[in-house]
Every structure is written in C-alpha cells, then in structure tokens.
Amino acid sequence: MAINWFPGHMVKTRREIKENLKLVDAVIEIRDARIVKSSSNPEIEELCGTKPRLILLNKSDLSETGITKEWIKELSKDNIKAIEANSLTGTGLKNIKPELNLLLKEKLERLKNKGVVNLTIRAMVVGIPNVGKSSFINKMAQNSIAKVGDRPGVTKNKQWIKTKMGIELLDTPGILWPKFDDEAALNLAFTGAIKDEIMDTEELALKLVETLQNLYPNELMERYKLTDLSDSSLENLDNIALKRGCIMSKNAIDYNRIAAILLDEFRAGKISKISLERPY
C-alpha cells in the first residue's frame, strides 16, 4: 500500500516553517500517541534543527498508557521534551508551560538578568494532518481564536494565537512527507491521517484486522464477540461482519459496510486503548 501524496500546499508549508523558525522560541510538535513514529514527519526534525521542541503525544486517551509513558522516556532529551495529552478534554495541557520553561531555562534566565520579566513565549505548532492540531489550538485559546497585532519582525497578516498561559502560538497547516514506507502508510491510514477517499477502505480494514489479531487478539475477540481467531485475517473479518449483520443478498458479505464500522470503531477507541507502535 505504497502512497505518494504530497499536495502543493505542503511544499509551501515546509518553506514557511523554515522561514518562521526565527520568530519563535520553541516548536510544539503534535503527534498521535497511538502511532508515535508514523505520525512524526522526519522533515520536521530536520527543519527544526536545534530549536527547542516539545512533543505533544495527543489522543493519549486512545493509546495504551504504559506504552505512551515509554515513548515519553524514549523521546525526551536535552532540547526535546515529550508529554502526553488529550486536546479535546484539555488533559495534560497544563504541563506545557512548565516544560517550555525548562526547555528555555537558559534563555529565560538571560532575559531575566537583563530586566525582562513576564516574558511571553512564542511557539510554532507543527504536525501532520489529523493529529489534533486544531483541537489543541482551540483548547489553548479557550475556544476563542484571536489574532495578535502585527509586530516588528513579524510578517504582515501572520496570525498569532493568544493563550492564558503566557504563550503565543503560530499555527501551520498539517504537513506530510512525499513518500511513506508500507508500515507508516498503514498506520496513518488506520488513524485517518490519510483521507479515506484515496484509500481502498476494504483492503485497509482487512489490514487492520491482521494488525489487531497480532497485537490485541483478546480485545478484538471481546469487542466483536468472537470465540476464537483464525490465522486468516479475511476469515476473521468475515466473522466480524457476520456478528455485526453486514450481510447482503444471497449471504454475501457487505465488505464496504463492515470496513466503515471497523475503522470508525478503531478510531473512536471503542475496540480498546491501542498503541500500534512501541519504542523498542
């Protein structure tokens, strides 16, 4: 399931990220806690360079808690910190300011020695599509998107978003990279980061069953009331379809319908808390 999907606006976004880095103190990178590796654009790390970066593992309510905490340990280093969060409920967002203060400790101390107090931290928000950037920004802005006026050194009409944390956010469109390997493509498609319209959702659902029967067999059986699992993902998908009544005339399986059900329930966290990638 190789995918080559790189709309023109993403080329523009990549250029804008590079140009705007000089305007911010840090970068907040949003990732999906279920697919921490696949939802990381390798170009972001290259573009950000040594700029302090806070990695927000969003949708952590849908991921396996222990594995998410292992990812946090794996990702955190000198100029990078990782935290878990849920942008819809706001869980974990209170940790953003303290973590940014730690990342920017030396800079903030230098400014304090110069008499600068109550400094507003500027941060650029980056991430691939559908990882929850809009939900994050709306929650941080208390659901009231507000522009910060033009300032010296800031391109005219550039929108800065105020928050009550003493942080101003600069949003960027979601950016994917030109080509994906098979595993990353599947994980992105499973979680909806790649639009279903360009996918074969029936094949995607079959691949999801194959993945879940390997990683979360008990949760898959419990959700769809299966007594056991076959080694064949197609047979398992058929049994799930039968349990959900996805049958057409002459007892044919309605694969389009069961694919939609399976993908929707996975994305909503109804099957279980699932982490498709581990740091080890």
Coordinates of C-alpha atoms in Angstrom, one line a residue:
M1 CA 0.0 0.0 0.0
A2 CA 2.7 2.5 -1.1
I3 CA 1.4 6.1 -1.1
N4 CA 2.8 9.1 -2.8
W5 CA 0.7 12.1 -1.6
F6 CA 2.3 15.5 -1.4
P7 CA -0.1 18.3 -2.2
G8 CA 1.4 21.6 -3.4
H9 CA 0.3 23.5 -0.2
M10 CA 2.6 21.1 1.8
V11 CA 5.6 22.3 -0.2
K12 CA 4.6 25.9 0.8
T13 CA 4.2 24.8 4.4
R14 CA 7.6 23.3 4.6
R15 CA 9.1 26.6 3.3
E16 CA 7.1 28.6 5.8
I17 CA 8.2 26.5 8.7
K18 CA 11.8 27.1 7.8
E19 CA 11.2 30.8 7.4
N20 CA 9.2 31.3 10.6
L21 CA 11.5 29.4 12.9
K22 CA 13.5 32.6 13.7
L23 CA 10.3 34.2 15.0
V24 CA 9.7 31.6 17.7
D25 CA 11.3 30.4 20.9
A26 CA 10.3 26.8 20.6
V27 CA 8.3 24.3 18.5
I28 CA 5.4 22.3 19.7
E29 CA 5.1 19.2 17.6
I30 CA 1.8 17.3 17.8
R31 CA 1.9 13.5 17.3
D32 CA -0.7 10.8 17.6
A33 CA 0.1 8.7 20.7
R34 CA -1.1 5.6 19.0
I35 CA 1.4 5.9 16.2
V36 CA 4.2 8.0 17.6
K37 CA 6.7 7.0 15.0
S38 CA 4.5 7.1 12.0
S39 CA 2.9 10.4 12.9
S40 CA 6.3 12.0 13.1
N41 CA 7.4 13.8 9.9
P42 CA 11.1 13.3 9.6
E43 CA 11.4 16.6 7.8
I44 CA 10.2 18.4 10.9
E45 CA 13.2 17.3 12.9
E46 CA 15.4 18.4 10.0
L47 CA 13.7 21.7 9.6
C48 CA 13.7 22.5 13.4
G49 CA 17.3 21.6 13.9
T50 CA 18.4 22.6 17.4
K51 CA 15.3 24.7 18.1
P52 CA 13.9 23.6 21.5
R53 CA 11.0 21.2 20.8
L54 CA 8.0 20.0 22.9
I55 CA 6.5 16.8 21.5
L56 CA 2.8 16.5 22.5
L57 CA 1.6 12.9 22.3
N58 CA -2.0 13.7 21.6
K59 CA -5.0 11.4 21.8
S60 CA -3.3 9.7 24.7
D61 CA -6.8 8.6 25.9
L62 CA -6.9 6.2 22.9
S63 CA -3.4 4.8 23.4
E64 CA -2.1 2.2 25.9
T65 CA -0.9 4.2 28.9
G66 CA 2.2 2.2 29.7
I67 CA 3.5 2.3 26.2
T68 CA 2.9 6.1 25.9
K69 CA 5.0 6.6 29.0
E70 CA 7.8 4.5 27.5
W71 CA 7.6 6.7 24.4
I72 CA 8.0 9.8 26.6
K73 CA 11.2 8.4 28.1
E74 CA 12.5 7.5 24.7
L75 CA 11.8 10.9 23.1
S76 CA 12.9 13.2 25.9
K77 CA 16.5 14.5 25.6
D78 CA 18.4 17.8 26.1
N79 CA 16.5 20.1 23.8
I80 CA 13.4 17.9 23.4
K81 CA 10.7 17.1 25.9
A82 CA 7.7 14.9 25.4
I83 CA 4.4 14.9 27.3
E84 CA 1.0 13.1 26.9
A85 CA -2.2 15.0 26.4
N86 CA -5.8 15.0 25.2
S87 CA -6.6 18.2 23.3
L88 CA -10.3 17.6 23.3
T89 CA -10.6 17.5 27.1
G90 CA -7.5 19.5 27.9
T91 CA -5.9 16.8 29.9
G92 CA -2.2 17.3 30.1
L93 CA -2.1 20.8 28.6
K94 CA -1.3 22.4 31.9
N95 CA 2.1 20.8 31.7
I96 CA 3.1 22.7 28.5
K97 CA 4.2 25.9 30.1
P98 CA 6.4 24.3 32.8
E99 CA 8.0 22.1 30.2
L100 CA 8.7 25.0 27.9
N101 CA 10.2 26.9 30.8
L102 CA 12.6 24.0 31.3
L103 CA 13.5 23.9 27.6
L104 CA 14.1 27.6 27.6
K105 CA 15.6 27.9 31.0
E106 CA 18.9 29.4 29.9
K107 CA 17.3 31.9 27.6
L108 CA 14.7 33.0 30.2
E109 CA 17.4 33.5 32.8
R110 CA 19.5 35.6 30.5
L111 CA 16.4 37.8 29.7
K112 CA 15.6 38.0 33.4
N113 CA 19.1 39.2 34.2
K114 CA 18.5 42.0 31.6
G115 CA 15.4 43.0 33.4
V116 CA 12.9 41.3 31.2
V117 CA 10.1 39.8 33.3
N118 CA 6.8 38.1 32.4
L119 CA 8.1 37.1 29.0
T120 CA 5.5 35.7 26.6
I121 CA 6.9 32.5 25.0
R122 CA 6.3 32.2 21.2
A123 CA 5.8 28.7 19.9
M124 CA 5.2 27.3 16.4
V125 CA 2.7 24.4 16.2
V126 CA 3.5 21.7 13.7
G127 CA 2.3 18.2 12.9
I128 CA 0.9 16.0 10.2
P129 CA -2.8 16.2 9.3
N130 CA -5.4 14.8 11.7
V131 CA -3.2 14.6 14.8
G132 CA -5.4 17.2 16.6
K133 CA -3.7 20.5 16.0
S134 CA -6.9 22.4 15.6
S135 CA -8.3 20.9 18.8
F136 CA -5.1 21.7 20.6
I137 CA -5.1 25.4 19.5
N138 CA -8.8 25.9 20.2
K139 CA -8.4 24.4 23.7
M140 CA -5.3 26.5 24.4
A141 CA -7.1 29.6 23.2
Q142 CA -10.2 28.8 25.3
N143 CA -12.1 28.2 22.0
S144 CA -11.6 31.8 21.0
I145 CA -9.1 32.2 18.2
A146 CA -7.6 35.7 18.5
K147 CA -5.0 37.5 16.4
V148 CA -2.1 39.2 18.0
G149 CA -1.3 42.5 16.3
D150 CA 1.5 43.0 13.8
R151 CA 4.8 43.4 15.4
P152 CA 8.3 44.3 14.3
G153 CA 9.9 41.3 12.6
V154 CA 6.6 39.6 12.0
T155 CA 5.3 39.3 8.5
K156 CA 2.1 41.3 8.0
N157 CA -1.1 39.3 8.4
K158 CA 0.6 36.5 10.1
Q159 CA -1.7 35.1 12.8
W160 CA -0.5 34.6 16.3
I161 CA -2.9 33.0 18.8
K162 CA -3.1 34.2 22.3
T163 CA -3.4 31.8 25.3
K164 CA -3.8 32.5 29.0
M165 CA -0.6 30.6 29.8
G166 CA 1.7 33.3 28.6
I167 CA 2.3 31.5 25.3
E168 CA 1.5 32.7 21.8
L169 CA 1.0 30.1 19.2
L170 CA 1.8 30.2 15.5
D171 CA -0.2 27.6 13.6
T172 CA 0.9 25.8 10.4
P173 CA -1.0 23.6 8.1
G174 CA -0.6 19.8 8.5
I175 CA 2.4 18.6 6.5
L176 CA 3.0 15.0 5.3
W177 CA 6.2 13.9 3.6
P178 CA 6.5 12.8 -0.1
K179 CA 6.7 9.0 0.3
F180 CA 5.8 6.5 3.0
D181 CA 7.0 3.0 3.7
D182 CA 4.3 0.4 4.0
E183 CA 4.1 0.3 7.8
A184 CA 3.8 4.1 8.2
A185 CA 1.3 4.3 5.4
L186 CA -0.9 1.8 7.0
N187 CA -0.7 3.3 10.5
L188 CA -1.5 6.8 9.1
A189 CA -4.4 5.4 7.1
F190 CA -5.7 3.4 10.1
T191 CA -6.0 6.6 12.2
G192 CA -7.4 8.7 9.4
A193 CA -4.4 10.9 8.8
I194 CA -4.7 10.0 5.1
K195 CA -8.1 10.6 3.7
D196 CA -10.3 7.5 3.2
E197 CA -11.2 8.9 -0.2
I198 CA -7.8 8.0 -1.7
M199 CA -7.7 4.6 0.0
D200 CA -9.3 1.2 -0.6
T201 CA -11.1 1.0 2.7
E202 CA -12.0 -2.6 2.4
E203 CA -8.3 -3.6 2.0
L204 CA -7.5 -1.2 4.8
A205 CA -10.0 -2.9 7.1
L206 CA -8.5 -6.2 6.3
K207 CA -5.0 -5.0 7.2
L208 CA -6.3 -3.5 10.4
V209 CA -7.8 -6.9 11.4
E210 CA -4.4 -8.5 10.6
T211 CA -2.6 -6.0 12.8
L212 CA -5.1 -6.3 15.7
Q213 CA -5.1 -10.0 15.7
N214 CA -1.4 -9.9 16.2
L215 CA -1.2 -7.1 18.7
Y216 CA -4.5 -7.1 20.5
P217 CA -6.2 -10.5 19.9
N218 CA -8.2 -10.6 23.1
E219 CA -9.5 -7.1 22.7
L220 CA -10.5 -7.9 19.1
M221 CA -12.4 -11.0 20.2
E222 CA -14.1 -9.3 23.1
R223 CA -15.3 -6.3 21.0
Y224 CA -16.8 -8.4 18.3
K225 CA -17.9 -11.4 20.4
L226 CA -15.6 -13.9 18.7
T227 CA -15.0 -17.2 20.4
D228 CA -11.6 -17.6 18.7
L229 CA -9.4 -16.1 15.9
S230 CA -8.3 -17.8 12.7
D231 CA -4.8 -17.3 11.3
S232 CA -6.6 -15.8 8.3
S233 CA -7.4 -12.1 8.6
L234 CA -10.0 -12.5 5.9
E235 CA -11.8 -15.2 7.8
N236 CA -11.7 -13.0 10.9
L237 CA -13.1 -10.1 9.0
D238 CA -15.9 -12.3 7.7
N239 CA -16.8 -13.4 11.2
I240 CA -16.8 -9.8 12.4
A241 CA -19.2 -8.9 9.6
L242 CA -21.5 -11.8 10.5
K243 CA -21.6 -10.7 14.1
R244 CA -22.5 -7.2 13.0
G245 CA -25.1 -8.3 10.4
C246 CA -23.2 -6.9 7.5
I247 CA -24.8 -9.3 5.0
M248 CA -26.2 -8.6 1.6
S249 CA -28.5 -10.8 -0.6
K250 CA -27.5 -14.4 -1.0
N251 CA -25.5 -14.2 2.2
A252 CA -22.7 -12.1 0.6
I253 CA -20.5 -10.1 3.0
D254 CA -21.0 -6.4 2.8
Y255 CA -17.3 -5.5 3.0
N256 CA -17.9 -1.8 2.4
R257 CA -20.1 -1.6 5.4
I258 CA -18.0 -3.7 7.8
A259 CA -14.9 -1.8 6.7
A260 CA -16.6 1.5 7.7
I261 CA -17.7 0.1 11.0
L262 CA -14.3 -1.4 11.9
L263 CA -12.4 1.8 11.0
D264 CA -14.8 4.0 12.8
E265 CA -14.7 2.0 16.0
F266 CA -11.0 1.7 16.0
R267 CA -10.5 5.5 15.5
A268 CA -13.0 6.2 18.3
G269 CA -11.2 3.9 20.7
K270 CA -14.1 1.5 21.1
I271 CA -12.1 -1.6 20.5
S272 CA -9.6 -0.8 23.3
K273 CA -6.8 1.5 24.2
I274 CA -4.4 0.6 21.4
S275 CA -0.8 1.5 20.6
L276 CA 0.3 0.3 17.2
E277 CA 3.9 1.2 17.7
R278 CA 6.4 0.6 20.6
P279 CA 9.7 2.4 21.2
Y280 CA 11.5 -0.9 21.4

